[in-house]
XYZ file of C-alpha atoms in Angstrom:
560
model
C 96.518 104.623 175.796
C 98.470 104.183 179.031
C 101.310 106.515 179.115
C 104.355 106.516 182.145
C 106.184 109.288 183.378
C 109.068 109.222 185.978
C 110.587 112.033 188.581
C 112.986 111.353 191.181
C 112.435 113.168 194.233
C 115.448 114.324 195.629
C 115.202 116.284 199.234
C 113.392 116.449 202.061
C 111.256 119.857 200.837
C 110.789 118.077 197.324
C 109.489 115.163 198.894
C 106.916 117.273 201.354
C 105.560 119.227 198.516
C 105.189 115.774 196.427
C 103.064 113.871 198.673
C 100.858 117.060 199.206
C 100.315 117.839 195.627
C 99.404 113.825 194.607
C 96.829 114.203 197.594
C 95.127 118.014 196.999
C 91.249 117.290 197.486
C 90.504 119.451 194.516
C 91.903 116.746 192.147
C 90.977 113.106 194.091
C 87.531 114.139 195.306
C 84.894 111.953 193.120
C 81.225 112.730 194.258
C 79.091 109.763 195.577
C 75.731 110.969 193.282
C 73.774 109.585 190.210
C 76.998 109.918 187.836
C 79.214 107.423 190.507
C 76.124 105.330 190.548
C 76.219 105.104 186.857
C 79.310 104.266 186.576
C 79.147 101.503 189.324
C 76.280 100.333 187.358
C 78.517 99.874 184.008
C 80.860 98.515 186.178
C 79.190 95.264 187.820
C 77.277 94.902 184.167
C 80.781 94.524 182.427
C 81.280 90.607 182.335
C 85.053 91.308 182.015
C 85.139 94.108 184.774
C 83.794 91.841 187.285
C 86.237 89.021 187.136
C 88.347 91.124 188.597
C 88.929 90.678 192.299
C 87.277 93.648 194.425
C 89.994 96.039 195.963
C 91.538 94.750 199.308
C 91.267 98.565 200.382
C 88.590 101.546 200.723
C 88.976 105.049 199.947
C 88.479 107.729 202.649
C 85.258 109.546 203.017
C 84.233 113.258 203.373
C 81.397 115.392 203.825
C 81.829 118.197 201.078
C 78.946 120.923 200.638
C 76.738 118.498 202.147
C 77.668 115.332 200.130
C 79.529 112.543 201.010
C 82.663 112.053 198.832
C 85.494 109.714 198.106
C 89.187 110.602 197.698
C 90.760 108.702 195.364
C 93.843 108.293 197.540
C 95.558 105.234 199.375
C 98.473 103.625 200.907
C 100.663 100.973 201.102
C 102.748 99.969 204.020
C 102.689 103.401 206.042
C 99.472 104.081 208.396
C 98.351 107.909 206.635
C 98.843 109.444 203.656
C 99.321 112.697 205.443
C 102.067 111.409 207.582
C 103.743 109.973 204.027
C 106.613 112.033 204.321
C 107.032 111.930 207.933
C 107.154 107.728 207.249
C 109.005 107.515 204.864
C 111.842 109.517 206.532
C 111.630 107.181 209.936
C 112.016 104.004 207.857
C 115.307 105.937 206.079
C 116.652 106.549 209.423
C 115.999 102.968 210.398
C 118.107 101.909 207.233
C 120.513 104.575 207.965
C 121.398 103.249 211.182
C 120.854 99.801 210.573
C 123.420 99.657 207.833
C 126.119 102.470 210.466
C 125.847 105.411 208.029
C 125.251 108.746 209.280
C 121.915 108.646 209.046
C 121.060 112.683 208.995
C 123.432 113.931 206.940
C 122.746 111.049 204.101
C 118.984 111.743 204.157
C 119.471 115.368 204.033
C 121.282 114.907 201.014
C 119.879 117.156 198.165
C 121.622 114.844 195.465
C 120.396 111.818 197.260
C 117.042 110.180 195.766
C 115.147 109.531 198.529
C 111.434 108.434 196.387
C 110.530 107.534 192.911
C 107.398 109.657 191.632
C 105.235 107.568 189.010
C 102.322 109.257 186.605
C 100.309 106.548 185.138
C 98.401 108.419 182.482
C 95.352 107.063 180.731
C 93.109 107.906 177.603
C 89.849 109.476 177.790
C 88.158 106.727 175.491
C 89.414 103.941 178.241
C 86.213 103.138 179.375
C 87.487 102.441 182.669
C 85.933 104.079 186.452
C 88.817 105.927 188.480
C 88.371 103.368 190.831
C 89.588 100.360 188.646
C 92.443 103.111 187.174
C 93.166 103.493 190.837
C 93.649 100.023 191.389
C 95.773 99.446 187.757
C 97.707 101.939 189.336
C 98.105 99.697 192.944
C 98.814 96.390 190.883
C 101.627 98.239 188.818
C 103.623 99.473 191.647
C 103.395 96.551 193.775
C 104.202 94.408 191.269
C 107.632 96.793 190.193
C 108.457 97.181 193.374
C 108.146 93.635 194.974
C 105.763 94.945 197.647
C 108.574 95.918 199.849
C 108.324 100.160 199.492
C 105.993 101.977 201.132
C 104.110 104.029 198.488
C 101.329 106.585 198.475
C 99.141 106.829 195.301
C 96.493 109.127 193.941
C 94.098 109.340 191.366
C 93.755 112.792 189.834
C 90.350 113.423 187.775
C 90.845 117.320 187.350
C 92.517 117.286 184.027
C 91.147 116.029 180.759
C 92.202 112.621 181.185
C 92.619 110.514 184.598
C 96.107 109.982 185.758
C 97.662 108.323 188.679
C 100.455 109.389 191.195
C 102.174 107.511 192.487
C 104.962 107.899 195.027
C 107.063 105.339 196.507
C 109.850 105.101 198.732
C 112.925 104.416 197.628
C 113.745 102.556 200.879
C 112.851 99.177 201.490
C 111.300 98.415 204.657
C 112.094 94.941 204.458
C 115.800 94.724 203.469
C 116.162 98.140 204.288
C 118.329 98.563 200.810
C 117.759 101.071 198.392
C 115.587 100.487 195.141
C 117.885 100.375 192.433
C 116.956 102.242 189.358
C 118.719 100.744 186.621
C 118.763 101.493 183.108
C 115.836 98.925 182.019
C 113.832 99.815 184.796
C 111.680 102.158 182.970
C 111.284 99.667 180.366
C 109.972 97.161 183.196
C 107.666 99.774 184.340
C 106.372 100.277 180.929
C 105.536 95.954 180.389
C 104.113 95.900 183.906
C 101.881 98.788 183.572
C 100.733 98.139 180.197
C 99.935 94.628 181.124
C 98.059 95.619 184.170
C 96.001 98.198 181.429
C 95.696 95.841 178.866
C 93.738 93.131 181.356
C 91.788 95.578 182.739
C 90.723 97.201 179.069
C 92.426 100.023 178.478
C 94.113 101.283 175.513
C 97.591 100.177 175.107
C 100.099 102.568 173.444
C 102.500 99.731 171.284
C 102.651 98.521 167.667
C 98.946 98.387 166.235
C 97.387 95.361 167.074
C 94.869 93.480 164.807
C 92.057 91.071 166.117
C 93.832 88.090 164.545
C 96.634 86.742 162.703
C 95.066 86.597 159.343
C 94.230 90.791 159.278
C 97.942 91.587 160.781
C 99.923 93.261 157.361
C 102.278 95.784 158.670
C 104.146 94.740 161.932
C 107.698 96.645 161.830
C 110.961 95.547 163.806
C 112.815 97.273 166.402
C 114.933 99.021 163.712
C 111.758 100.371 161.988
C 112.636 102.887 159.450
C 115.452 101.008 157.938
C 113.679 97.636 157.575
C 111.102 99.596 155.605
C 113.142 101.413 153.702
C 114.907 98.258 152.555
C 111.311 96.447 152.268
C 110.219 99.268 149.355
C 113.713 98.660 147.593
C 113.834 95.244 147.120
C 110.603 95.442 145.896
C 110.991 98.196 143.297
C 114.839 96.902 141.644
C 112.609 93.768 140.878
C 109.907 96.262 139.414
C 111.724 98.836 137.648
C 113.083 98.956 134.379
C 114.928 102.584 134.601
C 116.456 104.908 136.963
C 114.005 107.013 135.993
C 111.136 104.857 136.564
C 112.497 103.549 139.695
C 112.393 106.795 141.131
C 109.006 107.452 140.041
C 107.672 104.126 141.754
C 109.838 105.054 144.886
C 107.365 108.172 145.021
C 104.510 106.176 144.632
C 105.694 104.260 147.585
C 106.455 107.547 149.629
C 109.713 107.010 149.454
C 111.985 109.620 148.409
C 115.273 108.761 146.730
C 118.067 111.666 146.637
C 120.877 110.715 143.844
C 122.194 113.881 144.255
C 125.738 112.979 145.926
C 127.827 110.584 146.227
C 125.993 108.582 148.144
C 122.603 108.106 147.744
C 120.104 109.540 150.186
C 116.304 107.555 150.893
C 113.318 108.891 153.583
C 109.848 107.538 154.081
C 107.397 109.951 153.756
C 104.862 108.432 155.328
C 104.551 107.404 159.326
C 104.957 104.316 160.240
C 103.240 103.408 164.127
C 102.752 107.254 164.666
C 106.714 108.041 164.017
C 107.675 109.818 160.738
C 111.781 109.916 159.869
C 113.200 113.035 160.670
C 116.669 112.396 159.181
C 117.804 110.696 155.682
C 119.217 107.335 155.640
C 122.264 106.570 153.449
C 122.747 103.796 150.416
C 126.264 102.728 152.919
C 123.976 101.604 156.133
C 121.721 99.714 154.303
C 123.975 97.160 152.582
C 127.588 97.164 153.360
C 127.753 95.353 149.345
C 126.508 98.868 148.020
C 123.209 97.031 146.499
C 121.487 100.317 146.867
C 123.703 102.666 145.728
C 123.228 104.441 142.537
C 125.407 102.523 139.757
C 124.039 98.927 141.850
C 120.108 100.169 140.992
C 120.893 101.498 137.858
C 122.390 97.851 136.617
C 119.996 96.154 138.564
C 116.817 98.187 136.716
C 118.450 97.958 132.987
C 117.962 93.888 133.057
C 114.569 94.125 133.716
C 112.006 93.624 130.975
C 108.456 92.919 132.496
C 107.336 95.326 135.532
C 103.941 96.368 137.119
C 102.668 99.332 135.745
C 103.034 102.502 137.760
C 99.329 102.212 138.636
C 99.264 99.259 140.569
C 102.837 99.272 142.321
C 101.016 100.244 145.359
C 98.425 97.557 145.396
C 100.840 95.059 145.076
C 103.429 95.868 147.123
C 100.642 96.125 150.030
C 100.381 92.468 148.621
C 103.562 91.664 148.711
C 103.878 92.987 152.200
C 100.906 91.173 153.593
C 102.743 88.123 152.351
C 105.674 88.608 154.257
C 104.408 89.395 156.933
C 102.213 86.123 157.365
C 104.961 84.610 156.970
C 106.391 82.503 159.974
C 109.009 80.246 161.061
C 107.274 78.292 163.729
C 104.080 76.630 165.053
C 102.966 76.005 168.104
C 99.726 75.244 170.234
C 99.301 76.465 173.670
C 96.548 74.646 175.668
C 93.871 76.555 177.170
C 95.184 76.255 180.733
C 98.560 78.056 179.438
C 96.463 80.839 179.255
C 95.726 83.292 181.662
C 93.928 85.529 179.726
C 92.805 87.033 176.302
C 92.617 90.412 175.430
C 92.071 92.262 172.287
C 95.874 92.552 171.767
C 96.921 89.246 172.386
C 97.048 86.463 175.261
C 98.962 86.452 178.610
C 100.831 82.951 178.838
C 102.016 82.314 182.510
C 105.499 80.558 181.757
C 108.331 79.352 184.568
C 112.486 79.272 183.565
C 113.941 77.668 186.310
C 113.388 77.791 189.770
C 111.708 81.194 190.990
C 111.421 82.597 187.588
C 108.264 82.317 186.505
C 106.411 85.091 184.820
C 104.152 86.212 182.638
C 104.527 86.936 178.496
C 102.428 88.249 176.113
C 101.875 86.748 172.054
C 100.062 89.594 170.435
C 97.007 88.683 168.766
C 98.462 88.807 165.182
C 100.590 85.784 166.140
C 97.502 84.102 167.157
C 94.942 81.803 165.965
C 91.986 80.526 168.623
C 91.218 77.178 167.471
C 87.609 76.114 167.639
C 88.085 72.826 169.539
C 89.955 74.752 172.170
C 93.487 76.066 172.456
C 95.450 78.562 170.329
C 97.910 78.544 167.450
C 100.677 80.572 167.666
C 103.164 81.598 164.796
C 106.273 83.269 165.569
C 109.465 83.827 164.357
C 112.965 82.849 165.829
C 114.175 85.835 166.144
C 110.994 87.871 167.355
C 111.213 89.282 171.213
C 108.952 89.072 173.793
C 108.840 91.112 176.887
C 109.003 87.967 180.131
C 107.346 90.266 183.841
C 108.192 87.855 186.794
C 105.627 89.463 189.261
C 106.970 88.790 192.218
C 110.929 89.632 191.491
C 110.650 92.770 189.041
C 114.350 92.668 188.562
C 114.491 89.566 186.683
C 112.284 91.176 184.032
C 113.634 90.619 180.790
C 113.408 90.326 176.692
C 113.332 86.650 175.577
C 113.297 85.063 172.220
C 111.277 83.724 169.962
C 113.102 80.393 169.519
C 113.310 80.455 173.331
C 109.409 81.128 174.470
C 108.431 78.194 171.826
C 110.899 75.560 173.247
C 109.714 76.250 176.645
C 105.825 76.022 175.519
C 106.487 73.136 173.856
C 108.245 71.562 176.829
C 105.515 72.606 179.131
C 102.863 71.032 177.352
C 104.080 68.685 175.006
C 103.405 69.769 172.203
C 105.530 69.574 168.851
C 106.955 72.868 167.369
C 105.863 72.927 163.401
C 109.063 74.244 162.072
C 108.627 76.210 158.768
C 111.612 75.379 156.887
C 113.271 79.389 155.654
C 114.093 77.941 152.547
C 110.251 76.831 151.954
C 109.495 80.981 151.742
C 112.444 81.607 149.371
C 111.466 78.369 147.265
C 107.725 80.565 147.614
C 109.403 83.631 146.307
C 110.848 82.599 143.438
C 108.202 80.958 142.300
C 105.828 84.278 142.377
C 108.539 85.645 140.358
C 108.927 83.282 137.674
C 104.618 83.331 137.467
C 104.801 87.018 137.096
C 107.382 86.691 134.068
C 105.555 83.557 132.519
C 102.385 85.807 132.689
C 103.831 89.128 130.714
C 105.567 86.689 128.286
C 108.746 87.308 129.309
C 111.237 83.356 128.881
C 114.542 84.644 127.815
C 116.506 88.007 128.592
C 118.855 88.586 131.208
C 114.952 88.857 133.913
C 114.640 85.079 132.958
C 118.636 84.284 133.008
C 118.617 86.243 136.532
C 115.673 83.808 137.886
C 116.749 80.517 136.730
C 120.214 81.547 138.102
C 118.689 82.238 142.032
C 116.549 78.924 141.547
C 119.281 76.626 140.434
C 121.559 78.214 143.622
C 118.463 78.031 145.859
C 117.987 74.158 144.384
C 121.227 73.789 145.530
C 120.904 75.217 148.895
C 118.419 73.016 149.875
C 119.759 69.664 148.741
C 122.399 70.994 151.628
C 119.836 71.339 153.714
C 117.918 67.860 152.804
C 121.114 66.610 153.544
C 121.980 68.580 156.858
C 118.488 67.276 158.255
C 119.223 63.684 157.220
C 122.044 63.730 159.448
C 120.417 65.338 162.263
C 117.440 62.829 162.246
C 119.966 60.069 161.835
C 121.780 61.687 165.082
C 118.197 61.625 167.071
C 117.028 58.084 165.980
C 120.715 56.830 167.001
C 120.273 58.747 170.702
C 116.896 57.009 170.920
C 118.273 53.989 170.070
C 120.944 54.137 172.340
C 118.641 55.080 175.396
C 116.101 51.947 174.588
C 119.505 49.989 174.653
C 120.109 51.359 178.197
C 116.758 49.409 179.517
C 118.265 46.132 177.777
C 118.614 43.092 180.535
C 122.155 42.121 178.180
C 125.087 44.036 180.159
C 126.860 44.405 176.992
C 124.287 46.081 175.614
C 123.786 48.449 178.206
C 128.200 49.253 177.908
C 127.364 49.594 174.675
C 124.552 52.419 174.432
C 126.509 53.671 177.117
C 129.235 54.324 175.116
C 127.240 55.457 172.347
C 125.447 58.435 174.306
C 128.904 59.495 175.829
C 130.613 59.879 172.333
C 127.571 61.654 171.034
C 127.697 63.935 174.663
C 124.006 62.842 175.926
C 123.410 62.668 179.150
C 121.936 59.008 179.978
C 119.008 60.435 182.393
C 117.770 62.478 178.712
C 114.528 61.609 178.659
C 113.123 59.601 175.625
C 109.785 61.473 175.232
C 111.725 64.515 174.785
C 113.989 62.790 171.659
C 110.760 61.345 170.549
C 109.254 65.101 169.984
C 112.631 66.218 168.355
C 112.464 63.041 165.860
C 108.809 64.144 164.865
C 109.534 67.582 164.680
C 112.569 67.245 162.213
C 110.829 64.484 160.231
C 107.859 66.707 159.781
C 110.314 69.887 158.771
C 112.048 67.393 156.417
C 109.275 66.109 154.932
C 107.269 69.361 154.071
C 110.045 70.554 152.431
C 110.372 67.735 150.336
C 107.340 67.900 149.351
C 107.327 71.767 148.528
C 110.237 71.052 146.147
C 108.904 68.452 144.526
C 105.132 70.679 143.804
C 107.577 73.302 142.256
C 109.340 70.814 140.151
C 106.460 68.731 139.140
C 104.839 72.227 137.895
C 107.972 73.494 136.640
C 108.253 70.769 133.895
C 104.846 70.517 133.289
C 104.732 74.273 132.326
C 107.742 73.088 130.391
C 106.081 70.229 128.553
C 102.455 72.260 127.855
C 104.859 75.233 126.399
C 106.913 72.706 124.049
C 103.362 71.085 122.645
C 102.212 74.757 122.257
C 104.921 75.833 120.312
C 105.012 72.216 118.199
C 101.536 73.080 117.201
C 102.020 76.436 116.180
C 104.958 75.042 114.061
C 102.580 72.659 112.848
C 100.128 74.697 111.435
C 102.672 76.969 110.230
C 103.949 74.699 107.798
C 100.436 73.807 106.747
C-alpha cells in the first residue's frame, strides 16, 4: 500500500534540519553488491518494469568501507542537495523582492510556510527496487507541483518499509508565487501518487479491487456505513415475519438493532474496507418517513408470511448483494487506444474537457470487461465518481461523474452509450419476489396483496416512462429532420428547418452524427425495456393460465 503524509515546514531552522534529516547517509546509502545486482536482475526481467522509461537522473556515488555505494537522494531545479536550504532561501528572496515585500522579515517569518515536506510510504510486499520507489516518488511531485518548485527527495531504506521524502519549495521559481495549499490538495496528492504506484505495481490502499467485473460483490459508497446499514434492512423487513425474528436475522447479518429508546439504534459489527463503526446510527437519519423505526418494522414484519429460514439469510443476502451490485446503469466501450494502461485495479483512460484540460481517469477493474476482439466494456453508474489528474496543471484536479466520463468517451470515440433503463432492475426485483412467494406457496395474504400492489404502481411507472421516451425520440428524429432540411436546394425549406431548430433551441452547426447516436441510443433504451415488460407479462399470465388448469384438474378429480 502507498500511504502519504504531509508537514509544513515553517522557519528557517525547521527547514535546515529537514533537508539534513531526508539526506542522513545512514538511511539513503544502498550497497552496489550481489543483493543490488539481484535486484537489477528482477528488474530488467520484469516485462512490465521495463516499459518504463529509464530515470533522466543518477544517484551520487561513495566509497563506504571500501565499497562503492549509491545514495538514494536527488534534486530538482537547485544544483546540490546540500545547498537545498541555502537555494531555496535565494529563490524566496528573489520572489520577495520581485513582488516589493520586505523580503527578510517575510522569510524569517516563523508562521510563514516556507516548504511542503512529503512522506511517500510504501508496503514491504511491493515488489518494487528503491530505485523505481525513488522515481514514483520524482513523478508524484513533479506532476503535483507543475514542475515549477525546486524540491529535494530521498529514499529512506532504514526502517521496515521504504519511504520517500520529499521536500519542496513552496516558492515557485517560475512565477515566483507561492504554492497554494488548498483544502483538496491532499486529496490530489493522494490520486497522483497512487496512480504513479499503481502503474508502477505497487499496492494501492482504496476500496478492494477484484480482477474483473463479474467477481466484484461488495463495492460501498462514499457514505459507507449508512448505505449498508440500510442494504441489511431492506433486506430483512422483506424476510422477517416478527420483531423478534427480525432481530435475530439482524444478528445473523452483524447487525445489531437497539429498540431500547425512543428511537431505534443500528451498528454493523463487522468492518467494512478495514473501517468498523465506532458510533450507533439512528432509525431518524436513515429515512426521514420513519421506515425503520420500531412501530414501521414491526407492521412491516406482521404481513409477512413466507421468509428464508434463519439458516440461509446469510447466503442469500450475499446473493442478493452480488446482484445489486452487478447491477449498472450504463454501457460503454472504450477502444484500445483510449487506453493508456491496465493494471490489476483497473485501466488509466487519457481523456481531454476542453482546451488544456486533459487528464488522466481511472475505471477500476470491477467496472470492466476486456473484450476478446479488442477493447473494453465498461459499466458504470450515473452517479458513480471518478477522480480526473490533469498532469500538467495539478490544480484543475477534480471529481467527475459518472454520467459525465461516459458522454465524453462516447464522444471521443463514437461509440453509443447502452443505457440500462432503472426501471428494468425494479421490474427485475419484483419479479424475484413474486418467484420466491410462488415457490413457498404463498398467492393471497396481505405478502401477495403488498406485491401485486408495487407491480401494478411500477406497471404504471413505466408506461410514463414508455411514454416520456416516445417523446424524446420523436424530439431527436424531428432535430434530424430539420438539419437534413437545412442541406435542401428549396429556400423555403431551408426557412423552414430553420425555424424548426430555433423553436426547439438547436443550434444549426449541431452536428447530425451526434443526433444520429442519441436516436440509437434512446431507441435501443426504449426498446429493451419493452421487451423486458413484455417477458414479465408473457410469464406472468402463463403462470396464471398453468395454475388455473392445475387447480381445474384437481377439481376434476375431486368430483370423481
Amino acid at each position: 500500500m502507498v500511504v502519504t503524509k504531509v508537514i509544513q515546514i515553517k522557519g528557517v531552522a525547521s527547514l535546515s534540519r529537514s533537508t539534513k534529516y531526508i539526506e542522513d547517509e545512514a538511511k539513503t546509502m544502498e550497497l552496489n553488491d550481489a543483493k543490488s545486482l539481484k535486484n537489477a536482475l528482477h528488474y530488467i526481467e520484469n516485462e512490465s518494469k521495463t516499459l518504463i522509461s529509464d530515470s533522466e537522473f543518477e544517484f551520487p556515488t561513495k566509497v563506504k568501507d571500501g565499497r562503492l555505494v549509491s545514495q538514494l537522494v536527488s534534486t530538482y531545479g537547485i544544483v546540490d542537495a546540500e545547498t537545498a536550504t541555502e537555494e531555496f532561501l535565494m529563490t524566496k528572496k528573489n520572489a520577495a523582492q520581485r513582488q516589493g515585500t520586505k523580503e527578510l522579515s517575510d522569510i524569517t517569518n516563523p508562521n510563514r510556510v516556507l516548504a511542503h515536506h512529503i512522506i511517500q510510504s510504501f508496503s514491504p510486499e511491493d515488489d518494487l527496487s528503491p530505485q523505481e520507489i525513488h522515481e514514483i516518488g520524482r513523478k508524484t511531485v513533479l506532476e503535483l507541483t507543475g514542475g515549477q518548485h525546486e524540491f529535494v527527495i530521498a529514499t529512506h531504506m532504514d526502517k521496515g518499509h521504504i519511504h520517500n521524502h520529499i521536500i519542496f519549495n513552496s516558492t515557485n521559481y517560475v512565477t515566483m508565487n507561492k504554492f497554494r495549499w488548498q483544502k483538496g490538495t491532499k486529496k490530489s496528492l493522494e490520486r497522483i501518487s497512487d496512480k504513479h504506484a499503481d502503474l508502477a505495481g505497487a499496492k494501492i490502499l482504496k476500496e478492494k479491487m477484484w480482477s474483473n467485473r463479474k467477481s466484484y460483490g461488495a463495492y460501498q459508497k462514499k457514505n459507507i456505513f449508512k448505505s449498508e446499514i440500510k442494504s441489511r434492512l431492506n433486506f430483512l423487513l422483506k424476510h422477517s415475519t416478527s420483531l423478534e425474528d427480525f432481530k435475530v436475522k439482524a444478528q445473523t447479518l452483524n447487525l445489531s438493532v437497539d429498540f431500547s429508546g425512543k428511537e431505534v439504534k443500528y451498528r454493523l459489527l463487522d468492518e467494512l474496507d478495514g473501517k468498523r463503526q465506532e458510533r450507533n446510527t439512528r432509525d431518524r437519519t436513515l429515512s426521514k418517513k420513519g421506515n425503520y423505526s420500531k412501530a414501521a418494522i414491526e407492521e412491516r414484519v406482521g404481513k409477512n408470511e413466507a421468509t428464508i429460514p434463519l439458516e440461509n439469510i446469510k447466503t442469500e443476502y450475499e446473493k442478493f448483494r452480488e446482484e445489486q451490485e452487478q447491477d449498472f446503469e450504463m454501457k460503454i466501450r472504450v477502444e484500445d487506444w483510449q487506453v493508456l494502461e491496465e493494471t490489476k485495479t483497473g485501466i488509466y483512460i487519457e481523456m481531454e474537457f476542453g482546451l488544456r484540460n486533459k487528464g488522466v481517469i481511472q475505471i477500476p477493474a470491477h467496472q470492466v470487461e476486456k473484450v476478446e476482439t479488442g477493447g473494453y466494456d465498461i459499466f458504470i453508474k450515473k452517479t458513480d465518481w471518478y477522480y480526473f489528474t490533469n498532469p500538467e496543471h495539478a490544480e484543475q484536479n477534480k471529481f467527475m461523474r459518472g454520467m459525465d466520463i461516459a458522454a465524453q468517451l462516447s464522444y471521443d470515440n463514437g461509440e453509443m452509450i447502452v443505457t440500462k433503463n432503472p426501471h428494468i432492475s425494479e421490474l427485475d426485483q419484483l419479479v424475484r419476489e413474486f418467484n420466491f412467494l410462488s415457490a413457498h406457496g404463498v398467492s393471497d395474504g396481505q405478502q401477495f396483496d403488498n406485491l401485486l400492489e408495487r407491480f401494478e404502481e411500477e406497471f404504471e411507472a413505466v408506461e410514463q416512462e414508455l411514454s416520456k421516451l416516445d417523446n424524446r425520440l420523436g424530439e431527436l428524429n424531428k432535430i434530424q429532420s430539420a438539419l437534413l432540411g437545412l442541406e435542401s436546394d428549396n429556400p423555403y425549406e431551408v426557412s423552414l428547418a430553420q425555424a424548426i431548430l430555433e423553436e426547439m433551441a438547436v443550434h444549426p452547426s449541431t452536428s447530425k452524427r451526434e443526433i444520429d447516436k442519441f436516436i440509437k441510443e434512446v431507441t435501443f433504451e426504449r426498446a429493451a425495456l419493452r421487451q423486458r415488460v413484455q417477458e414479465i407479462t408473457k410469464n406472468y399470465n402463463m403462470r396464471q393460465e398453468i395454475e388455473r388448469n392445475i387447480e381445474q384438474r384437481k377439481e376434476g378429480a375431486l368430483e370423481i
